[in-house]
Amino acid sequence: MGERPRILVGDKIVDEALELLRQEADVDIRYGISQPELEEIIENYDALIVRSIPLVTEEVLRRGKKLKVVGRAGNGVDNIDVEAATRHGVVVVNTPDSNSISACEQTIALMLASARNLPQANNVVKGGGWGRGEFMGSELFGKTVGIVGLGRIGSLVATRLRAFGMRVIAYDPYIPLERFKRFGAERKETLNDLVREADIITVHTPKTEETIGMIGAEQFRIAKRGVRVVNCARGGIIDEKALADALREGIVASAGLDVFSKEPCTGNPLLEFKNVVVTPHLGATTFEAQRRVGTDVANYVLAALKGEIVPNTVNLPYLLGEEIHTLKPYLTLAEQLGRLYYQLEKAPAERVEVTYSGGIAAKETGIITLALLKGLLTPVLGDNVNFVNATWLAENRGIRFSEHRDENDEECHSGYVSLITVRISGNGSKAEYAGTLSWDNSPRIVKVNRYQMEIVPTPHMLFVDHIDRPGVIGPFASTLGQADINIAMMQVGRCTRGEEALMVLSVDSPVDEATRQKLSGLPGILNVKIVSL
Ligand code: NAD
Ligand code: MLT
């Protein structure tokens, strides 16, 4: 490493972790550092270690001229602008596995505490009262728990709650059936199927565009009267206003909340309900988790400073060096091809086959396959997927993948100089996408299932199955116009005249759910999917 690197530690990590860091670096501890101070001194440091504070903003990254690594002692990277870090060439590492057990146990603690009124009773007794009759509780035994998101923490919760004699049902459309079986959970096809049957709902998804507010007014309308809810994942996955309304109406009997859409959560109306038990984001606050999280982040940061491959790198640039220049456009293309799948199909991916044809087949394609897997998993796992862990995450979710090369066969690469074709299948669903680079190295998707097209990937897209007949596209475009949404590009692909066809549009602004539904109901429109590439 040459000169000893300087590391700034911006929130509390265990002493053992600090000792590890001090063996190889000069360490400055500034717990609770203010944002302006951080911005002022960051230029002196090679690495920064944070927990859910301080915020690692674009400004911090811009001013951190020497900064090479940001280490997040924990799971979520919501407080780090990962995209800006990537742009500034800063590696972001986190420790997603280190606190799962603690978060799982906190979930169950909140479930029991809220079902048995523990904090409320504690307050009465300590206040000199007794109030034995006031605190009628409810057993977990024999009840149905609905787990939303059967990943690391959700699956730990499932196995433990089965020991309580609970029936476990789960909703996670992105994992294969085997995983449900392995954790003794009954698979529910839709979120609302789970909501209708659950006595207790607990959420364990990352906070993504799809999961924000996923337990909202609609779910409380169909939930059992007396349902209990727990959120130890991220604030906002259970819509806070809808929850307050449902508590007021007596639909929800109790809530156990460790996380809030704004933290600290002072002034949050949910705090006024007697039957809401809250903790200040304590999921990972145990000696064991903090020891693991601290020592893991210390080791990862030191390794990243030495340029080593780190198991939990959230972003890429530090790892690829020179090669990135040639491969970068293909990485973008592959990631976009992967991202298509879960946005178009509500089915688990079980098998992924990638074929590299033409010029690209002669290159180092392993990293491109990783980009594809990263793209595949990102819509459902959020920012935690990276180039290093994509393979592991895919395998762990039961996805088998294979890579084929075909340097010469003209037939196979349909006249393109280089072509990447991916076939993804699972649970009866089959998809095939292909892509290439255009003359300026920008990605083009040239095949979506049976349709040949030439699609420029953009952040706001609509994929529309429709009937190929006159009078279908006009009203569709007008409805977008009425919603003040400008169409930037449009492509139509069909196989047989008069039959089903695919229309792909790029629009200049996001399409909201109400507009999507209006579009879906137009004559000749079969379905409308919002895609972001
Ligand atoms: P994970 O990535 O292992 O699992 C998340 C699961 O959610 C995946 O299986 C994914 O398929 C599923 N999922 C994604 N979108 C979904 C959707 N729309 N519907 C249903 N399922 C969906 O994550 P994890 O490590 O288990 O963490 C779960 C959550 O807990 C995260 O939000 C994390 O930030 C949070 N967390 C909180 C604390 C705390 O202190 N309270 C501690 C650790 C983790
Ligand atoms: C995490 O994301 O790891 C948890 O929410 C805990 C924390 O923020 O420290």
PDB file of N, CA and C and ligand atoms in Angstrom, residues 75-76 78 96 99-100 103 148-154 171-175 179 204-208 210-211 214 232-234 237 258-259 281-284 379-381 384 397, ligand 1:
ATOM      1  N   ASN A  75     -26.220  -3.453   6.344  1.00  0.00           N
ATOM      2  CA  ASN A  75     -26.803  -4.012   5.136  1.00  0.00           C
ATOM      3  C   ASN A  75     -27.195  -2.917   4.130  1.00  0.00           C
ATOM      4  N   GLY A  76     -28.284  -2.179   4.451  1.00  0.00           N
ATOM      5  CA  GLY A  76     -28.831  -1.204   3.495  1.00  0.00           C
ATOM      6  C   GLY A  76     -27.810  -0.117   3.166  1.00  0.00           C
ATOM      7  N   ASP A  78     -28.813   2.754   1.802  1.00  0.00           N
ATOM      8  CA  ASP A  78     -29.701   3.888   1.490  1.00  0.00           C
ATOM      9  C   ASP A  78     -29.036   5.238   1.754  1.00  0.00           C
ATOM     10  N   PRO A  96     -23.862  -7.406   4.315  1.00  0.00           N
ATOM     11  CA  PRO A  96     -25.277  -7.773   4.373  1.00  0.00           C
ATOM     12  C   PRO A  96     -25.588  -9.022   5.196  1.00  0.00           C
ATOM     13  N   ASN A  99     -25.658  -9.099  10.043  1.00  0.00           N
ATOM     14  CA  ASN A  99     -26.629  -8.793  11.099  1.00  0.00           C
ATOM     15  C   ASN A  99     -27.997  -9.446  10.883  1.00  0.00           C
ATOM     16  N   SER A 100     -28.070 -10.429   9.965  1.00  0.00           N
ATOM     17  CA  SER A 100     -29.372 -11.026   9.637  1.00  0.00           C
ATOM     18  C   SER A 100     -30.028 -11.681  10.852  1.00  0.00           C
ATOM     19  N   ALA A 103     -31.453  -9.083  13.169  1.00  0.00           N
ATOM     20  CA  ALA A 103     -32.665  -8.449  12.612  1.00  0.00           C
ATOM     21  C   ALA A 103     -33.837  -9.422  12.712  1.00  0.00           C
ATOM     22  N   VAL A 148     -43.377 -11.465   3.842  1.00  0.00           N
ATOM     23  CA  VAL A 148     -43.220 -10.853   2.523  1.00  0.00           C
ATOM     24  C   VAL A 148     -41.715 -10.673   2.285  1.00  0.00           C
ATOM     25  N   GLY A 149     -41.165 -11.456   1.342  1.00  0.00           N
ATOM     26  CA  GLY A 149     -39.713 -11.436   1.091  1.00  0.00           C
ATOM     27  C   GLY A 149     -39.045 -12.556   1.867  1.00  0.00           C
ATOM     28  N   LEU A 150     -38.716 -13.648   1.135  1.00  0.00           N
ATOM     29  CA  LEU A 150     -38.146 -14.823   1.819  1.00  0.00           C
ATOM     30  C   LEU A 150     -36.639 -14.904   1.529  1.00  0.00           C
ATOM     31  N   GLY A 151     -35.948 -13.778   1.769  1.00  0.00           N
ATOM     32  CA  GLY A 151     -34.495 -13.750   1.561  1.00  0.00           C
ATOM     33  C   GLY A 151     -33.781 -14.173   2.831  1.00  0.00           C
ATOM     34  N   ARG A 152     -32.638 -13.515   3.098  1.00  0.00           N
ATOM     35  CA  ARG A 152     -31.830 -13.885   4.266  1.00  0.00           C
ATOM     36  C   ARG A 152     -32.655 -13.827   5.552  1.00  0.00           C
ATOM     37  N   ILE A 153     -33.248 -12.645   5.838  1.00  0.00           N
ATOM     38  CA  ILE A 153     -33.913 -12.466   7.130  1.00  0.00           C
ATOM     39  C   ILE A 153     -35.279 -13.156   7.131  1.00  0.00           C
ATOM     40  N   GLY A 154     -36.036 -13.003   6.029  1.00  0.00           N
ATOM     41  CA  GLY A 154     -37.358 -13.635   5.949  1.00  0.00           C
ATOM     42  C   GLY A 154     -37.282 -15.138   6.197  1.00  0.00           C
ATOM     43  N   TYR A 171     -44.770 -14.659   0.495  1.00  0.00           N
ATOM     44  CA  TYR A 171     -44.880 -14.123  -0.867  1.00  0.00           C
ATOM     45  C   TYR A 171     -43.513 -13.584  -1.268  1.00  0.00           C
ATOM     46  N   ASP A 172     -42.953 -14.156  -2.307  1.00  0.00           N
ATOM     47  CA  ASP A 172     -41.695 -13.675  -2.885  1.00  0.00           C
ATOM     48  C   ASP A 172     -41.655 -14.229  -4.302  1.00  0.00           C
ATOM     49  N   PRO A 173     -42.115 -13.448  -5.280  1.00  0.00           N
ATOM     50  CA  PRO A 173     -42.246 -13.993  -6.639  1.00  0.00           C
ATOM     51  C   PRO A 173     -40.909 -14.246  -7.310  1.00  0.00           C
ATOM     52  N   TYR A 174     -39.814 -13.868  -6.648  1.00  0.00           N
ATOM     53  CA  TYR A 174     -38.527 -13.908  -7.332  1.00  0.00           C
ATOM     54  C   TYR A 174     -37.635 -15.071  -6.920  1.00  0.00           C
ATOM     55  N   ILE A 175     -38.186 -16.024  -6.200  1.00  0.00           N
ATOM     56  CA  ILE A 175     -37.356 -17.164  -5.808  1.00  0.00           C
ATOM     57  C   ILE A 175     -38.093 -18.461  -6.136  1.00  0.00           C
ATOM     58  N   ARG A 179     -37.066 -23.057  -2.438  1.00  0.00           N
ATOM     59  CA  ARG A 179     -36.678 -22.252  -1.276  1.00  0.00           C
ATOM     60  C   ARG A 179     -37.832 -22.164  -0.268  1.00  0.00           C
ATOM     61  N   HIS A 204     -39.979  -8.285   4.779  1.00  0.00           N
ATOM     62  CA  HIS A 204     -38.510  -8.478   4.762  1.00  0.00           C
ATOM     63  C   HIS A 204     -37.938  -8.299   3.361  1.00  0.00           C
ATOM     64  N   THR A 205     -38.429  -7.290   2.664  1.00  0.00           N
ATOM     65  CA  THR A 205     -37.903  -7.007   1.318  1.00  0.00           C
ATOM     66  C   THR A 205     -36.957  -5.807   1.433  1.00  0.00           C
ATOM     67  N   PRO A 206     -36.112  -5.597   0.427  1.00  0.00           N
ATOM     68  CA  PRO A 206     -35.401  -4.312   0.423  1.00  0.00           C
ATOM     69  C   PRO A 206     -36.382  -3.205   0.073  1.00  0.00           C
ATOM     70  N   LYS A 207     -35.979  -1.956   0.259  1.00  0.00           N
ATOM     71  CA  LYS A 207     -36.845  -0.851  -0.143  1.00  0.00           C
ATOM     72  C   LYS A 207     -36.529  -0.547  -1.599  1.00  0.00           C
ATOM     73  N   THR A 208     -37.439  -0.896  -2.486  1.00  0.00           N
ATOM     74  CA  THR A 208     -37.243  -0.643  -3.909  1.00  0.00           C
ATOM     75  C   THR A 208     -38.488   0.083  -4.410  1.00  0.00           C
ATOM     76  N   GLU A 210     -40.683  -1.014  -6.213  1.00  0.00           N
ATOM     77  CA  GLU A 210     -41.822  -1.915  -6.173  1.00  0.00           C
ATOM     78  C   GLU A 210     -42.338  -2.155  -4.756  1.00  0.00           C
ATOM     79  N   THR A 211     -41.439  -2.051  -3.763  1.00  0.00           N
ATOM     80  CA  THR A 211     -41.873  -2.424  -2.409  1.00  0.00           C
ATOM     81  C   THR A 211     -42.325  -1.222  -1.578  1.00  0.00           C
ATOM     82  N   MET A 214     -45.966  -1.211  -0.375  1.00  0.00           N
ATOM     83  CA  MET A 214     -46.623  -2.426  -0.885  1.00  0.00           C
ATOM     84  C   MET A 214     -47.695  -2.947   0.069  1.00  0.00           C
ATOM     85  N   CYS A 232     -39.486  -4.664  10.285  1.00  0.00           N
ATOM     86  CA  CYS A 232     -38.106  -4.554  10.767  1.00  0.00           C
ATOM     87  C   CYS A 232     -37.186  -4.496   9.541  1.00  0.00           C
ATOM     88  N   ALA A 233     -37.766  -4.064   8.407  1.00  0.00           N
ATOM     89  CA  ALA A 233     -36.966  -4.029   7.164  1.00  0.00           C
ATOM     90  C   ALA A 233     -36.571  -2.582   6.856  1.00  0.00           C
ATOM     91  N   ARG A 234     -37.469  -1.843   6.237  1.00  0.00           N
ATOM     92  CA  ARG A 234     -37.205  -0.444   5.930  1.00  0.00           C
ATOM     93  C   ARG A 234     -38.509   0.333   6.035  1.00  0.00           C
ATOM     94  N   ILE A 237     -42.128   0.569   3.616  1.00  0.00           N
ATOM     95  CA  ILE A 237     -42.602  -0.626   2.902  1.00  0.00           C
ATOM     96  C   ILE A 237     -44.063  -0.866   3.314  1.00  0.00           C
ATOM     97  N   ASP A 258     -39.645  -1.202  13.772  1.00  0.00           N
ATOM     98  CA  ASP A 258     -38.259  -0.848  14.100  1.00  0.00           C
ATOM     99  C   ASP A 258     -37.755   0.253  13.169  1.00  0.00           C
ATOM    100  N   VAL A 259     -38.479   0.454  12.081  1.00  0.00           N
ATOM    101  CA  VAL A 259     -37.980   1.361  11.034  1.00  0.00           C
ATOM    102  C   VAL A 259     -39.097   2.299  10.566  1.00  0.00           C
ATOM    103  N   HIS A 281     -34.772   1.689  15.291  1.00  0.00           N
ATOM    104  CA  HIS A 281     -33.928   0.997  14.305  1.00  0.00           C
ATOM    105  C   HIS A 281     -32.836   0.173  15.024  1.00  0.00           C
ATOM    106  N   LEU A 282     -33.302  -0.755  15.845  1.00  0.00           N
ATOM    107  CA  LEU A 282     -32.369  -1.542  16.667  1.00  0.00           C
ATOM    108  C   LEU A 282     -32.082  -2.922  16.098  1.00  0.00           C
ATOM    109  N   GLY A 283     -32.610  -3.204  14.881  1.00  0.00           N
ATOM    110  CA  GLY A 283     -32.487  -4.556  14.322  1.00  0.00           C
ATOM    111  C   GLY A 283     -31.090  -5.146  14.433  1.00  0.00           C
ATOM    112  N   ALA A 284     -30.084  -4.309  14.188  1.00  0.00           N
ATOM    113  CA  ALA A 284     -28.711  -4.846  14.154  1.00  0.00           C
ATOM    114  C   ALA A 284     -27.952  -4.528  15.436  1.00  0.00           C
ATOM    115  N   PRO A 379     -33.633  -5.714  -9.866  1.00  0.00           N
ATOM    116  CA  PRO A 379     -35.006  -5.242  -9.621  1.00  0.00           C
ATOM    117  C   PRO A 379     -35.642  -5.876  -8.380  1.00  0.00           C
ATOM    118  N   VAL A 380     -35.144  -7.053  -7.957  1.00  0.00           N
ATOM    119  CA  VAL A 380     -35.771  -7.684  -6.784  1.00  0.00           C
ATOM    120  C   VAL A 380     -34.911  -7.638  -5.528  1.00  0.00           C
ATOM    121  N   LEU A 381     -33.607  -7.469  -5.670  1.00  0.00           N
ATOM    122  CA  LEU A 381     -32.750  -7.436  -4.479  1.00  0.00           C
ATOM    123  C   LEU A 381     -32.198  -6.051  -4.186  1.00  0.00           C
ATOM    124  N   ASN A 384     -27.975  -4.163  -3.269  1.00  0.00           N
ATOM    125  CA  ASN A 384     -27.001  -5.065  -2.651  1.00  0.00           C
ATOM    126  C   ASN A 384     -26.331  -6.019  -3.630  1.00  0.00           C
ATOM    127  N   ARG A 397     -30.126 -18.650  -4.881  1.00  0.00           N
ATOM    128  CA  ARG A 397     -31.567 -18.563  -5.153  1.00  0.00           C
ATOM    129  C   ARG A 397     -32.003 -19.662  -6.108  1.00  0.00           C
TER     130      ARG A 397
HETATM  131  P1  NAD B   1     -32.416 -10.151   1.047  1.00  0.00           P
HETATM  132  O1  NAD B   1     -31.943  -9.405  -0.132  1.00  0.00           O
HETATM  133  O2  NAD B   1     -31.655 -11.339   1.503  1.00  0.00           O
HETATM  134  O3  NAD B   1     -33.927 -10.629   0.818  1.00  0.00           O
HETATM  135  C1  NAD B   1     -34.939  -9.790   0.313  1.00  0.00           C
HETATM  136  C2  NAD B   1     -35.994 -10.668  -0.360  1.00  0.00           C
HETATM  137  O4  NAD B   1     -37.074  -9.829  -0.775  1.00  0.00           O
HETATM  138  C3  NAD B   1     -35.490 -11.394  -1.613  1.00  0.00           C
HETATM  139  O5  NAD B   1     -35.688 -12.792  -1.533  1.00  0.00           O
HETATM  140  C4  NAD B   1     -36.322 -10.791  -2.747  1.00  0.00           C
HETATM  141  O6  NAD B   1     -36.648 -11.749  -3.757  1.00  0.00           O
HETATM  142  C5  NAD B   1     -37.561 -10.351  -2.012  1.00  0.00           C
HETATM  143  N1  NAD B   1     -38.303  -9.330  -2.727  1.00  0.00           N
HETATM  144  C6  NAD B   1     -37.832  -8.281  -3.444  1.00  0.00           C
HETATM  145  N2  NAD B   1     -38.867  -7.585  -3.968  1.00  0.00           N
HETATM  146  C7  NAD B   1     -39.999  -8.201  -3.563  1.00  0.00           C
HETATM  147  C8  NAD B   1     -41.379  -7.958  -3.762  1.00  0.00           C
HETATM  148  N3  NAD B   1     -41.795  -6.921  -4.498  1.00  0.00           N
HETATM  149  N4  NAD B   1     -42.283  -8.787  -3.207  1.00  0.00           N
HETATM  150  C9  NAD B   1     -41.878  -9.835  -2.447  1.00  0.00           C
HETATM  151  N5  NAD B   1     -40.576 -10.136  -2.227  1.00  0.00           N
HETATM  152  C10 NAD B   1     -39.648  -9.318  -2.769  1.00  0.00           C
HETATM  153  O7  NAD B   1     -32.529  -9.043   2.220  1.00  0.00           O
HETATM  154  P2  NAD B   1     -32.362  -9.285   3.786  1.00  0.00           P
HETATM  155  O8  NAD B   1     -30.910  -9.262   4.138  1.00  0.00           O
HETATM  156  O9  NAD B   1     -33.225 -10.414   4.196  1.00  0.00           O
HETATM  157  O10 NAD B   1     -32.957  -7.897   4.343  1.00  0.00           O
HETATM  158  C11 NAD B   1     -34.348  -7.661   4.336  1.00  0.00           C
HETATM  159  C12 NAD B   1     -34.627  -6.232   4.767  1.00  0.00           C
HETATM  160  O11 NAD B   1     -34.198  -6.028   6.122  1.00  0.00           O
HETATM  161  C13 NAD B   1     -33.887  -5.155   3.963  1.00  0.00           C
HETATM  162  O12 NAD B   1     -34.767  -4.083   3.747  1.00  0.00           O
HETATM  163  C14 NAD B   1     -32.754  -4.713   4.890  1.00  0.00           C
HETATM  164  O13 NAD B   1     -32.290  -3.406   4.624  1.00  0.00           O
HETATM  165  C15 NAD B   1     -33.464  -4.803   6.230  1.00  0.00           C
HETATM  166  N6  NAD B   1     -32.597  -4.871   7.410  1.00  0.00           N
HETATM  167  C16 NAD B   1     -33.010  -4.170   8.507  1.00  0.00           C
HETATM  168  C17 NAD B   1     -32.272  -4.237   9.667  1.00  0.00           C
HETATM  169  C18 NAD B   1     -32.701  -3.445  10.873  1.00  0.00           C
HETATM  170  O14 NAD B   1     -31.849  -3.002  11.627  1.00  0.00           O
HETATM  171  N7  NAD B   1     -33.974  -3.245  11.100  1.00  0.00           N
HETATM  172  C19 NAD B   1     -31.117  -5.028   9.722  1.00  0.00           C
HETATM  173  C20 NAD B   1     -30.745  -5.755   8.582  1.00  0.00           C
HETATM  174  C21 NAD B   1     -31.506  -5.675   7.423  1.00  0.00           C
END
